[in-house]
mmCIF file with all atom_site columns, C-alpha atoms in Angstrom:
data_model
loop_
_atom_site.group_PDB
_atom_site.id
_atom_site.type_symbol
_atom_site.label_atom_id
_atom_site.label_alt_id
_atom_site.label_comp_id
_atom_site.label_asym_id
_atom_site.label_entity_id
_atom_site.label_seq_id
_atom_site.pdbx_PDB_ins_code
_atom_site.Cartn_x
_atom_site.Cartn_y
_atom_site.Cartn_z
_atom_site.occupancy
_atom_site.B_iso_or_equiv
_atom_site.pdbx_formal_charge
_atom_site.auth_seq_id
_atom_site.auth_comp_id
_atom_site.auth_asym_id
_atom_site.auth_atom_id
_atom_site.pdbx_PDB_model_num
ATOM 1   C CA . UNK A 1 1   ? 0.751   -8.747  20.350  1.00 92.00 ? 1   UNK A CA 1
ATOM 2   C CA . UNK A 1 2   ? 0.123   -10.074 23.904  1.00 91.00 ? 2   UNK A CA 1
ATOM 3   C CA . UNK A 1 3   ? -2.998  -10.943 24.751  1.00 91.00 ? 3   UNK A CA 1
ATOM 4   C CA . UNK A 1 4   ? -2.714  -10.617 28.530  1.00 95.00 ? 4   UNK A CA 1
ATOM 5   C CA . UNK A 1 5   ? -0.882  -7.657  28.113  1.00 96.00 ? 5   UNK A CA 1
ATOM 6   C CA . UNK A 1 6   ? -1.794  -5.945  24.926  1.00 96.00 ? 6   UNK A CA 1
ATOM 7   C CA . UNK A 1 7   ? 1.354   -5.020  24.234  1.00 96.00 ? 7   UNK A CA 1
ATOM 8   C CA . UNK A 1 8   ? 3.465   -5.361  20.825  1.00 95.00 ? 8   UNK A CA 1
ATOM 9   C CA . UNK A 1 9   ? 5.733   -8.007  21.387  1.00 92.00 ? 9   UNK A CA 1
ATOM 10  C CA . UNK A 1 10  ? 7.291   -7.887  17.646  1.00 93.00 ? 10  UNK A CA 1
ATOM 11  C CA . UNK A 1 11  ? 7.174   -5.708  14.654  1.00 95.00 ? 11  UNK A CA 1
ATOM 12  C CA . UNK A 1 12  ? 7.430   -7.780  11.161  1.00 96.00 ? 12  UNK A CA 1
ATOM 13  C CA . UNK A 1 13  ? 8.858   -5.840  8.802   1.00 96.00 ? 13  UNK A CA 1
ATOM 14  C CA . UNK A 1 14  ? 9.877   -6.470  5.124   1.00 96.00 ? 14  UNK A CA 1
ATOM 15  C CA . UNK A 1 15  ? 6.796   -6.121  2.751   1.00 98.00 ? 15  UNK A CA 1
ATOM 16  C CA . UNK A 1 16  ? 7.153   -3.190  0.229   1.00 97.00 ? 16  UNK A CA 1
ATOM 17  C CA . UNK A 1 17  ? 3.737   -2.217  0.409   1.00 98.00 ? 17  UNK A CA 1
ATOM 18  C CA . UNK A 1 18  ? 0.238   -2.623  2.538   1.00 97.00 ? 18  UNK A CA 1
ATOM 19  C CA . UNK A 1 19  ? -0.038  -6.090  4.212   1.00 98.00 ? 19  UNK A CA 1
ATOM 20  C CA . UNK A 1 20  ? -3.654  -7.219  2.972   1.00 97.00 ? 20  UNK A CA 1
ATOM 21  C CA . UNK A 1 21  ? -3.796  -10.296 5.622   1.00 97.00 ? 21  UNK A CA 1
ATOM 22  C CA . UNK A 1 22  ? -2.132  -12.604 8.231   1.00 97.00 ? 22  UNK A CA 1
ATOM 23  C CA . UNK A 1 23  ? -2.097  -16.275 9.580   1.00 97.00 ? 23  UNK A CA 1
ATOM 24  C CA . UNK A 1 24  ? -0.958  -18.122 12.087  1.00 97.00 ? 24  UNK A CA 1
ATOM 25  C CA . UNK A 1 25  ? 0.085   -21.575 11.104  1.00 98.00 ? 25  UNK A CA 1
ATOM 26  C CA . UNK A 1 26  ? -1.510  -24.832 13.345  1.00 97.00 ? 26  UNK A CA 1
ATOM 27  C CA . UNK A 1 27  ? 1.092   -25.324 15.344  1.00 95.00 ? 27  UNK A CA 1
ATOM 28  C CA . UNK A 1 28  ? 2.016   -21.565 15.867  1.00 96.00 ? 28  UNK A CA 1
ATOM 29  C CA . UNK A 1 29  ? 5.313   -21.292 15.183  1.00 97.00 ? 29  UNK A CA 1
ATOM 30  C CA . UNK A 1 30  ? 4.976   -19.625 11.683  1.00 97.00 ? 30  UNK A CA 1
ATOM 31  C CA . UNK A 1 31  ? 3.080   -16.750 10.195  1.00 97.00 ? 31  UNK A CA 1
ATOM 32  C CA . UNK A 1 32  ? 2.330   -16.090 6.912   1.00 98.00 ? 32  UNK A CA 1
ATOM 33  C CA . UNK A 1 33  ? 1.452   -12.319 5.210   1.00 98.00 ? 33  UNK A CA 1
ATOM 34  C CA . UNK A 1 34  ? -0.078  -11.496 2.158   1.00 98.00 ? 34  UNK A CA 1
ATOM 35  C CA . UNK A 1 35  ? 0.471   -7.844  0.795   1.00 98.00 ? 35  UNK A CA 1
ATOM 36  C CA . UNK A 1 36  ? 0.048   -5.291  -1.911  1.00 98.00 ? 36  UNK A CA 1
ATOM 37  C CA . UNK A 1 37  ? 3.461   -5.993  -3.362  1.00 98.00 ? 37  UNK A CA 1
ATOM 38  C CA . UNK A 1 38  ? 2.748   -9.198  -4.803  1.00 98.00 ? 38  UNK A CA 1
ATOM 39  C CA . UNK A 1 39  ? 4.631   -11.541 -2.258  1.00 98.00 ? 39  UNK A CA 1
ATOM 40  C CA . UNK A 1 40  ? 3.804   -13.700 0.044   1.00 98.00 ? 40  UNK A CA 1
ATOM 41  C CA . UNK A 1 41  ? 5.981   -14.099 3.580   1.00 98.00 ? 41  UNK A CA 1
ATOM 42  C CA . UNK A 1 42  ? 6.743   -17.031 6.033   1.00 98.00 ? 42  UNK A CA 1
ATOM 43  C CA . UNK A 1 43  ? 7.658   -15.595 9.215   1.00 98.00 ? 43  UNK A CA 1
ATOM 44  C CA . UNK A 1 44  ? 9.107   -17.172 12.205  1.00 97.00 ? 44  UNK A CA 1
ATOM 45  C CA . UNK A 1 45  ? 7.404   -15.934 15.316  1.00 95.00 ? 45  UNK A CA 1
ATOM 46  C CA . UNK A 1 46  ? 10.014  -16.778 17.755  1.00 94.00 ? 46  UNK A CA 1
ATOM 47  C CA . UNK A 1 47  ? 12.736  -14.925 16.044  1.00 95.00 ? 47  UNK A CA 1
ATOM 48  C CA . UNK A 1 48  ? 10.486  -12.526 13.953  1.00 95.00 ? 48  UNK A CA 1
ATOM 49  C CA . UNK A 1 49  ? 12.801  -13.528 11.091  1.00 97.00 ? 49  UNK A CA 1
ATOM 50  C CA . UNK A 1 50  ? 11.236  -13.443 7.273   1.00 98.00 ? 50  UNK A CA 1
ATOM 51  C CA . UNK A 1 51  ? 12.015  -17.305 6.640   1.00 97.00 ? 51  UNK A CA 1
ATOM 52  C CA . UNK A 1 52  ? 11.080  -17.376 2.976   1.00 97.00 ? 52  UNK A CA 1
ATOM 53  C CA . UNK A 1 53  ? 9.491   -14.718 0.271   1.00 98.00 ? 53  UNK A CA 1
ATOM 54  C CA . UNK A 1 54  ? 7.226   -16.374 -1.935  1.00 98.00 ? 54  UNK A CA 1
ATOM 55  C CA . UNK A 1 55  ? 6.924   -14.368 -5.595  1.00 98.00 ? 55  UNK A CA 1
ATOM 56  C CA . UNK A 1 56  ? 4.445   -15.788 -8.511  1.00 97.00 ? 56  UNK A CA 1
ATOM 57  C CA . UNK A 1 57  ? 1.294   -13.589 -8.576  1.00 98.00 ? 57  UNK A CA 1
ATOM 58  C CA . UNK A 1 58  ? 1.151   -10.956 -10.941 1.00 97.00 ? 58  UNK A CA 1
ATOM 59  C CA . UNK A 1 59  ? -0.717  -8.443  -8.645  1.00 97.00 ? 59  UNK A CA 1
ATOM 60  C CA . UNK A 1 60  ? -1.916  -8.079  -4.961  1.00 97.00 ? 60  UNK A CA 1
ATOM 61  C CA . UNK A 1 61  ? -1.900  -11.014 -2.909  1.00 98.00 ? 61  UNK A CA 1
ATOM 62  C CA . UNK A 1 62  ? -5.252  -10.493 -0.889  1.00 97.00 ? 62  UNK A CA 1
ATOM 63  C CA . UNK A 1 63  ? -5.181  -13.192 1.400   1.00 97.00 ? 63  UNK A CA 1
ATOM 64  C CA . UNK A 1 64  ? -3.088  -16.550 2.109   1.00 98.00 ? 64  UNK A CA 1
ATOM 65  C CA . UNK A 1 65  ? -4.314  -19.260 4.940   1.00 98.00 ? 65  UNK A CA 1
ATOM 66  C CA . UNK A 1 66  ? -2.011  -22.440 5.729   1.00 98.00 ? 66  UNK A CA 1
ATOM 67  C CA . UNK A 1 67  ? -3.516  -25.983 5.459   1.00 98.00 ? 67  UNK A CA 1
ATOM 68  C CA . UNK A 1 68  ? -4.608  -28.187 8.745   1.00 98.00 ? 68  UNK A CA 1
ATOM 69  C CA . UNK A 1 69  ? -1.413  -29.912 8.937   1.00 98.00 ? 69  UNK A CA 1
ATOM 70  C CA . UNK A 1 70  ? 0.868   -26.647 8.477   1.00 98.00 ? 70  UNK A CA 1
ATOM 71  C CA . UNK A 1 71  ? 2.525   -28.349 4.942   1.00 98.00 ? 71  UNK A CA 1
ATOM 72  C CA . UNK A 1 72  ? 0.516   -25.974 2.253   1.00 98.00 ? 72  UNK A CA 1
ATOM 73  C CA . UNK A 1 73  ? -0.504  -22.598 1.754   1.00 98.00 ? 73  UNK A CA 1
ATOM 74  C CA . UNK A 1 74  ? -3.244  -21.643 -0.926  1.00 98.00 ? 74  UNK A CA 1
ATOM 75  C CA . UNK A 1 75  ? -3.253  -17.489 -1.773  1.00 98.00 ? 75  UNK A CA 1
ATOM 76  C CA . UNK A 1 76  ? -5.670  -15.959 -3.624  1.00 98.00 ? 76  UNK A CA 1
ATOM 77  C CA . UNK A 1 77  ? -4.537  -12.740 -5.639  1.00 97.00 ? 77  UNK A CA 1
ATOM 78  C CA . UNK A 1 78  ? -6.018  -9.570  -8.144  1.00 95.00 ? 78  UNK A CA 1
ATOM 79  C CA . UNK A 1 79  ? -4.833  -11.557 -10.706 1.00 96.00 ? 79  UNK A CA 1
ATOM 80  C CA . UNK A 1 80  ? -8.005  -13.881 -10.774 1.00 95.00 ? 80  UNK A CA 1
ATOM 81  C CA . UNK A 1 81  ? -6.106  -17.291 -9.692  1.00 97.00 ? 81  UNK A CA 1
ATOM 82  C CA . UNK A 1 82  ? -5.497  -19.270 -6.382  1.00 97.00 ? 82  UNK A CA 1
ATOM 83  C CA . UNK A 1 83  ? -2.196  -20.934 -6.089  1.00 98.00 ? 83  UNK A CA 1
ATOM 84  C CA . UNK A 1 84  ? -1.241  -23.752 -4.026  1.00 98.00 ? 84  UNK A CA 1
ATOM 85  C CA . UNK A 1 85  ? 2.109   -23.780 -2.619  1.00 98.00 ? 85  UNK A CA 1
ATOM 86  C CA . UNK A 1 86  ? 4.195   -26.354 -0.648  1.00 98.00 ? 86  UNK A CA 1
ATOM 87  C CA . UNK A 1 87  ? 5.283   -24.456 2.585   1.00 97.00 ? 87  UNK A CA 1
ATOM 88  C CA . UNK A 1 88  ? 8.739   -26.900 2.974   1.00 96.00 ? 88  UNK A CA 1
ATOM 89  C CA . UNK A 1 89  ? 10.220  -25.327 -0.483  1.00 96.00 ? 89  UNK A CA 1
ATOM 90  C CA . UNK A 1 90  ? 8.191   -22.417 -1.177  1.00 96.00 ? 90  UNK A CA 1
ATOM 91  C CA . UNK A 1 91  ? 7.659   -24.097 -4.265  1.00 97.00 ? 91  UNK A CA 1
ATOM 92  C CA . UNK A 1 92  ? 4.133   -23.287 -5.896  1.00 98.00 ? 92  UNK A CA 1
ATOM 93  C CA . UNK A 1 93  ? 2.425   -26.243 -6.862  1.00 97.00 ? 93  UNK A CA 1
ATOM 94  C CA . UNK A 1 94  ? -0.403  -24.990 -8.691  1.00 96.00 ? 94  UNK A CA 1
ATOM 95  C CA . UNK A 1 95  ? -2.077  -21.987 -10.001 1.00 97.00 ? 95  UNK A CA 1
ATOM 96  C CA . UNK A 1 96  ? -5.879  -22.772 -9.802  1.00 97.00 ? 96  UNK A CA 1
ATOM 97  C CA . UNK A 1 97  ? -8.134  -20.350 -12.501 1.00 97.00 ? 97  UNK A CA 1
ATOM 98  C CA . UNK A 1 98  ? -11.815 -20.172 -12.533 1.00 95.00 ? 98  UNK A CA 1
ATOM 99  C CA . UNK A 1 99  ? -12.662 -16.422 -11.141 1.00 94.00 ? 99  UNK A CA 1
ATOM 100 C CA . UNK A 1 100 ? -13.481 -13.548 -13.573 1.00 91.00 ? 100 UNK A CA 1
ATOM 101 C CA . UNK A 1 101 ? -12.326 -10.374 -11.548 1.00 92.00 ? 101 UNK A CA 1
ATOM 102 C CA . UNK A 1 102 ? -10.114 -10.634 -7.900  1.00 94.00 ? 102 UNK A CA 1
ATOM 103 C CA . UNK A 1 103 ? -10.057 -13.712 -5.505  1.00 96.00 ? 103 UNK A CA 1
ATOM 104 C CA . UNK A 1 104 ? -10.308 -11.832 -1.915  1.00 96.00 ? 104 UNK A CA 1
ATOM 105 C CA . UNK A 1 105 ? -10.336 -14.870 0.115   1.00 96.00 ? 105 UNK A CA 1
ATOM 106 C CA . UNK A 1 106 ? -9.469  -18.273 0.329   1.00 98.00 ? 106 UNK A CA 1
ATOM 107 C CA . UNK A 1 107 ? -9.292  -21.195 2.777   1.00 97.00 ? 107 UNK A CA 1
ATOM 108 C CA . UNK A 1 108 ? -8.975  -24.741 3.796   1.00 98.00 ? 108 UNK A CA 1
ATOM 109 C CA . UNK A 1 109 ? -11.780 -27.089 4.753   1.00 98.00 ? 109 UNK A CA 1
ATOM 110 C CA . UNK A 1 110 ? -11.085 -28.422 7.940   1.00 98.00 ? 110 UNK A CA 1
ATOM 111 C CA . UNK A 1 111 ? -9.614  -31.773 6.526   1.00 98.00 ? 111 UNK A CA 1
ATOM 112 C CA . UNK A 1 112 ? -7.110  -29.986 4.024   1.00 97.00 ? 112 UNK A CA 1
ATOM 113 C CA . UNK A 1 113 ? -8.838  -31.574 1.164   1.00 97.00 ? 113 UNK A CA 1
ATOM 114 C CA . UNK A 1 114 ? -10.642 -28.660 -0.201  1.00 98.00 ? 114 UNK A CA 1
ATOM 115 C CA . UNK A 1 115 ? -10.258 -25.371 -0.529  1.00 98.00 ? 115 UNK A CA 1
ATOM 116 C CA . UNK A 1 116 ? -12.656 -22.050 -0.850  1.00 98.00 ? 116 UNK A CA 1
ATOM 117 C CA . UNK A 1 117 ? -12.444 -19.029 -2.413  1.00 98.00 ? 117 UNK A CA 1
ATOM 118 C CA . UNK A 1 118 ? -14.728 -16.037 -3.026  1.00 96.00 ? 118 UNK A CA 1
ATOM 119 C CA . UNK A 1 119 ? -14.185 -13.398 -5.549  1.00 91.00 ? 119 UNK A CA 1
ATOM 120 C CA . UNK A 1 120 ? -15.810 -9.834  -7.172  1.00 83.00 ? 120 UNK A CA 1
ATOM 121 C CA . UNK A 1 121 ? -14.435 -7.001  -7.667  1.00 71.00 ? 121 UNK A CA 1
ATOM 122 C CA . UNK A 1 122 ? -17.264 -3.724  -6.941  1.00 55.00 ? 122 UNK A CA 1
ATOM 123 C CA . UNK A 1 123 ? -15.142 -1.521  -8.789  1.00 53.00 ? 123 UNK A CA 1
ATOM 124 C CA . UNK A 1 124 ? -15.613 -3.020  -11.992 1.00 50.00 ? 124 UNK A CA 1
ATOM 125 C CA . UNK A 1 125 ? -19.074 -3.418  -11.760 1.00 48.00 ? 125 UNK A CA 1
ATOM 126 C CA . UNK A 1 126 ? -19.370 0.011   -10.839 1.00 50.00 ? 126 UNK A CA 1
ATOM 127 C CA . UNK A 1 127 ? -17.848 0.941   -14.365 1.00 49.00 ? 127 UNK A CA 1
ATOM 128 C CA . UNK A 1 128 ? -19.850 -1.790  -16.581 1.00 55.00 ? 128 UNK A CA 1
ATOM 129 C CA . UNK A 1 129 ? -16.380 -4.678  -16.083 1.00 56.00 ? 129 UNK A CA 1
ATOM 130 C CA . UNK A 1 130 ? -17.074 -8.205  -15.093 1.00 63.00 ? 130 UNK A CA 1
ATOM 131 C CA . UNK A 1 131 ? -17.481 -9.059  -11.451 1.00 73.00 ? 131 UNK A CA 1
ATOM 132 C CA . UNK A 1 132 ? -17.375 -12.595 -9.801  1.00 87.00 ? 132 UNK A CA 1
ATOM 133 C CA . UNK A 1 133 ? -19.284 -12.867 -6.929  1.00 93.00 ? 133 UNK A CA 1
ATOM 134 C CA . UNK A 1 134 ? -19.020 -16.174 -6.772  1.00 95.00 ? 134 UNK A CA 1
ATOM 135 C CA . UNK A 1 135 ? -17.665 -18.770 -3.799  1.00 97.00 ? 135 UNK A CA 1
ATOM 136 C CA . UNK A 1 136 ? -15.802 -21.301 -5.705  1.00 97.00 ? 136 UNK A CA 1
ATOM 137 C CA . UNK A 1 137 ? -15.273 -24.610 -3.723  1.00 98.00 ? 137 UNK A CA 1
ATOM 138 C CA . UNK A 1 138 ? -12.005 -26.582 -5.214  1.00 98.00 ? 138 UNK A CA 1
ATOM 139 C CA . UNK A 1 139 ? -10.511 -30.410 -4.721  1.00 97.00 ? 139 UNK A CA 1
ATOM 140 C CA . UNK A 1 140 ? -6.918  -30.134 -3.568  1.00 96.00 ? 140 UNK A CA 1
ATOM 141 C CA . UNK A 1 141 ? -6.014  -33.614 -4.950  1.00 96.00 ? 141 UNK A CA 1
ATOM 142 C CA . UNK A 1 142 ? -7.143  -32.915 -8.546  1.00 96.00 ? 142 UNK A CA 1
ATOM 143 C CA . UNK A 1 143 ? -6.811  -29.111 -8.173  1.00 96.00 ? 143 UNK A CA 1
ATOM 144 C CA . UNK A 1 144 ? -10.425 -29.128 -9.976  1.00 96.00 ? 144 UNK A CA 1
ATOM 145 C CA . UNK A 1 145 ? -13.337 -26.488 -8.983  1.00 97.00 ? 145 UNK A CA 1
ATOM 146 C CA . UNK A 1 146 ? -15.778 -28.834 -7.701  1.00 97.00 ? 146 UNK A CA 1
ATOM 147 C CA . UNK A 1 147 ? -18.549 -26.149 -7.149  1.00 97.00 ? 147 UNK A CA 1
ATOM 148 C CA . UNK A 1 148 ? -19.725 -22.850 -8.375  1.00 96.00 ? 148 UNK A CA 1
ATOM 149 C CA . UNK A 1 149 ? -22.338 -21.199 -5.558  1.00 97.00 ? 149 UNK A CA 1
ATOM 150 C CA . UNK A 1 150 ? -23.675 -18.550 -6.968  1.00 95.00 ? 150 UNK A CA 1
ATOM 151 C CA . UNK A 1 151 ? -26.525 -15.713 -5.603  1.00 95.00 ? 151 UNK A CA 1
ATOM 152 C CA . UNK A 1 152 ? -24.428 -12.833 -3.977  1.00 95.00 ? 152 UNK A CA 1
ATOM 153 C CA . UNK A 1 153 ? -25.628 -9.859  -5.977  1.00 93.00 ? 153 UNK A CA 1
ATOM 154 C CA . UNK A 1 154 ? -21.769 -8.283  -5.034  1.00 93.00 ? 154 UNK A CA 1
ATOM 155 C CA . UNK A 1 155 ? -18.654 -9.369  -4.074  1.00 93.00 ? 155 UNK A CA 1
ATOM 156 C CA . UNK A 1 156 ? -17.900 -11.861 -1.603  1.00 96.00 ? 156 UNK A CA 1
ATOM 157 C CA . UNK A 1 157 ? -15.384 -10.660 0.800   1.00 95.00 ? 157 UNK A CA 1
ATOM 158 C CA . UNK A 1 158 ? -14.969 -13.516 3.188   1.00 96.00 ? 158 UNK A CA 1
ATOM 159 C CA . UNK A 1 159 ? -15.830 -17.606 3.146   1.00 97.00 ? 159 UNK A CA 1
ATOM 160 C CA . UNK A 1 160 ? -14.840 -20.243 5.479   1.00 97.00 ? 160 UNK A CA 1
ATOM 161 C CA . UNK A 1 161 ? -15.984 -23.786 6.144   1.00 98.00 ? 161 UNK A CA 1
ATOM 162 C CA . UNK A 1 162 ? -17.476 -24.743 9.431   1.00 98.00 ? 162 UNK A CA 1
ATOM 163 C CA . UNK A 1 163 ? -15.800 -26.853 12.206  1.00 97.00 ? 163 UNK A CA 1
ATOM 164 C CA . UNK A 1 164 ? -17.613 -30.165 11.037  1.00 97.00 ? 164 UNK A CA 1
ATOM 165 C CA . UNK A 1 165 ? -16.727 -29.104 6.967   1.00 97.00 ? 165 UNK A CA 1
ATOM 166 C CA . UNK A 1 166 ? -20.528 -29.926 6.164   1.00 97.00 ? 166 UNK A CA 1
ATOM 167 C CA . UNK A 1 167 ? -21.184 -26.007 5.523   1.00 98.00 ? 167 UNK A CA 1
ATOM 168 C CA . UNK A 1 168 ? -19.780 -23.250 4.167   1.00 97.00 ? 168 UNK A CA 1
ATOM 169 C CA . UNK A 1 169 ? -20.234 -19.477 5.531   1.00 98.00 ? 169 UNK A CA 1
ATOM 170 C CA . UNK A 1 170 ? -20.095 -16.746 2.565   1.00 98.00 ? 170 UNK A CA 1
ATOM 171 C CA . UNK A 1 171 ? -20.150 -12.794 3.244   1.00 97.00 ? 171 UNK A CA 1
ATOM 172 C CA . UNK A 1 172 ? -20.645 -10.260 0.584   1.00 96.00 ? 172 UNK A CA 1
ATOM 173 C CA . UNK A 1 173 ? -20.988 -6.026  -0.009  1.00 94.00 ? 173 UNK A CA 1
ATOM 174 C CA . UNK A 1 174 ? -24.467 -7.371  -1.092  1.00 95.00 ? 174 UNK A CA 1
ATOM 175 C CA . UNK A 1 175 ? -25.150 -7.055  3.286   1.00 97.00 ? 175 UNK A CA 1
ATOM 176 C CA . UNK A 1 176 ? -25.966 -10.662 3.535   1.00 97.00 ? 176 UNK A CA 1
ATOM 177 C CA . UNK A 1 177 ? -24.281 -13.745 4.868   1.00 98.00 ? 177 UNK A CA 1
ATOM 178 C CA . UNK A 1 178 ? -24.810 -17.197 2.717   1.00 98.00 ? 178 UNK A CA 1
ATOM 179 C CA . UNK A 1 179 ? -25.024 -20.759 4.660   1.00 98.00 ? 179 UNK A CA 1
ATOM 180 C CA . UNK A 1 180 ? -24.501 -23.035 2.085   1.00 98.00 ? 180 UNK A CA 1
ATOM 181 C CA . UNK A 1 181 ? -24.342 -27.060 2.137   1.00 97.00 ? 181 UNK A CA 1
ATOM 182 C CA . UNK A 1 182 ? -21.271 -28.397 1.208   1.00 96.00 ? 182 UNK A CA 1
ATOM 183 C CA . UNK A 1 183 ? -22.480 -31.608 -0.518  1.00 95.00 ? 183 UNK A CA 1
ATOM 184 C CA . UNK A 1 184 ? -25.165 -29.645 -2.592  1.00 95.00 ? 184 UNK A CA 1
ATOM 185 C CA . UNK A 1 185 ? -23.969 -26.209 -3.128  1.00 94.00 ? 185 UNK A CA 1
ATOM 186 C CA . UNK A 1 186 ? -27.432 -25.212 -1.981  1.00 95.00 ? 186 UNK A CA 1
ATOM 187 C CA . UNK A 1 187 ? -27.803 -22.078 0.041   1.00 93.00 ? 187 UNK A CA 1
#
């Protein structure tokens, strides 16, 4: 879209099935989608051209964000895992479990060093299932969760560190926004 404008500049197309999210990379010459049919895509916004597909979750890839410095993506996925993946190859990296239902969201911390992610799923606790409503804080360098922040009462939808990386911002189906302390987990 143009912003001055407001008109459609491009249409992307090449997913199978509903497009769950979408990212510019830093330098904004890349894109990356996130959709319903498992994949994730690297896009090149001059050309509109699908550069790479990236296949390796098992169900719906619900969101994908690209590091600081453009060279990883993390995606979070259904299928209760985060992966890592190095945008140069397409290669994942790593597959990061810890969540006990879907992983909605995910990003970096402003330095690229860590990486959150917020899970839950209110359908299953609607029928008596498990439900994470956690925000899970990992290390990209050992690929270890670092921190469990717990007190949502329902899924968290959405996290993201601020600016300065000292705080994290958490929002849930529970109506409420957490401000949590990076260095404590306290809320």
């Amino acid at each position: 879209w143009n912003v001055v404008t407001g008109e459609c500049e491009q249409t992307l197309q090449g997913h199978t099935d509903w497009v769950r999210s979408a990212g510019f990379s830093p330098g904004g010459t890349k894109l990356v989608s996130a959709s319903e049919d498992k994949t994730l895509r690297l896009w090149d916004v001059a050309t509109g051209e699908c550069e790479q597909t990236l296949e390796g979750h098992s169900d719906v890839v619900c969101s994908a964000r690209f590091s600081p410095d453009g060279t990883k993506l993390v995606s979070c996925s259904d299928d209760q895992t985060l992966r890592l993946w190095d945008v140069a190859t397409g290669e994942c990296e790593q597959t990061l479990h810890g969540h006990r239902s879907s992983v909605l969201s995910v990003g970096f911390s402003p330095d690229g060093m860590k990486v959150v992610s917020c899970g839950g799923d209110d359908l299953a606790s609607m029928f008596g299932g498990d439900s994470d409503n956690t925000v899970r804080v990992w290390n990209v360098v050992t690929r270890e969760c670092e921190q469990v922040l717990e007190g949502h009462s329902n899924q968290v939808n959405s996290a993201g560190f601020s600016p300065d990386g000292t705080k994290l911002v958490s929002a849930s189906s529970d109506k409420t926004l957490r401000l949590w302390n990076v260095a404590t987990g306290e809320c």
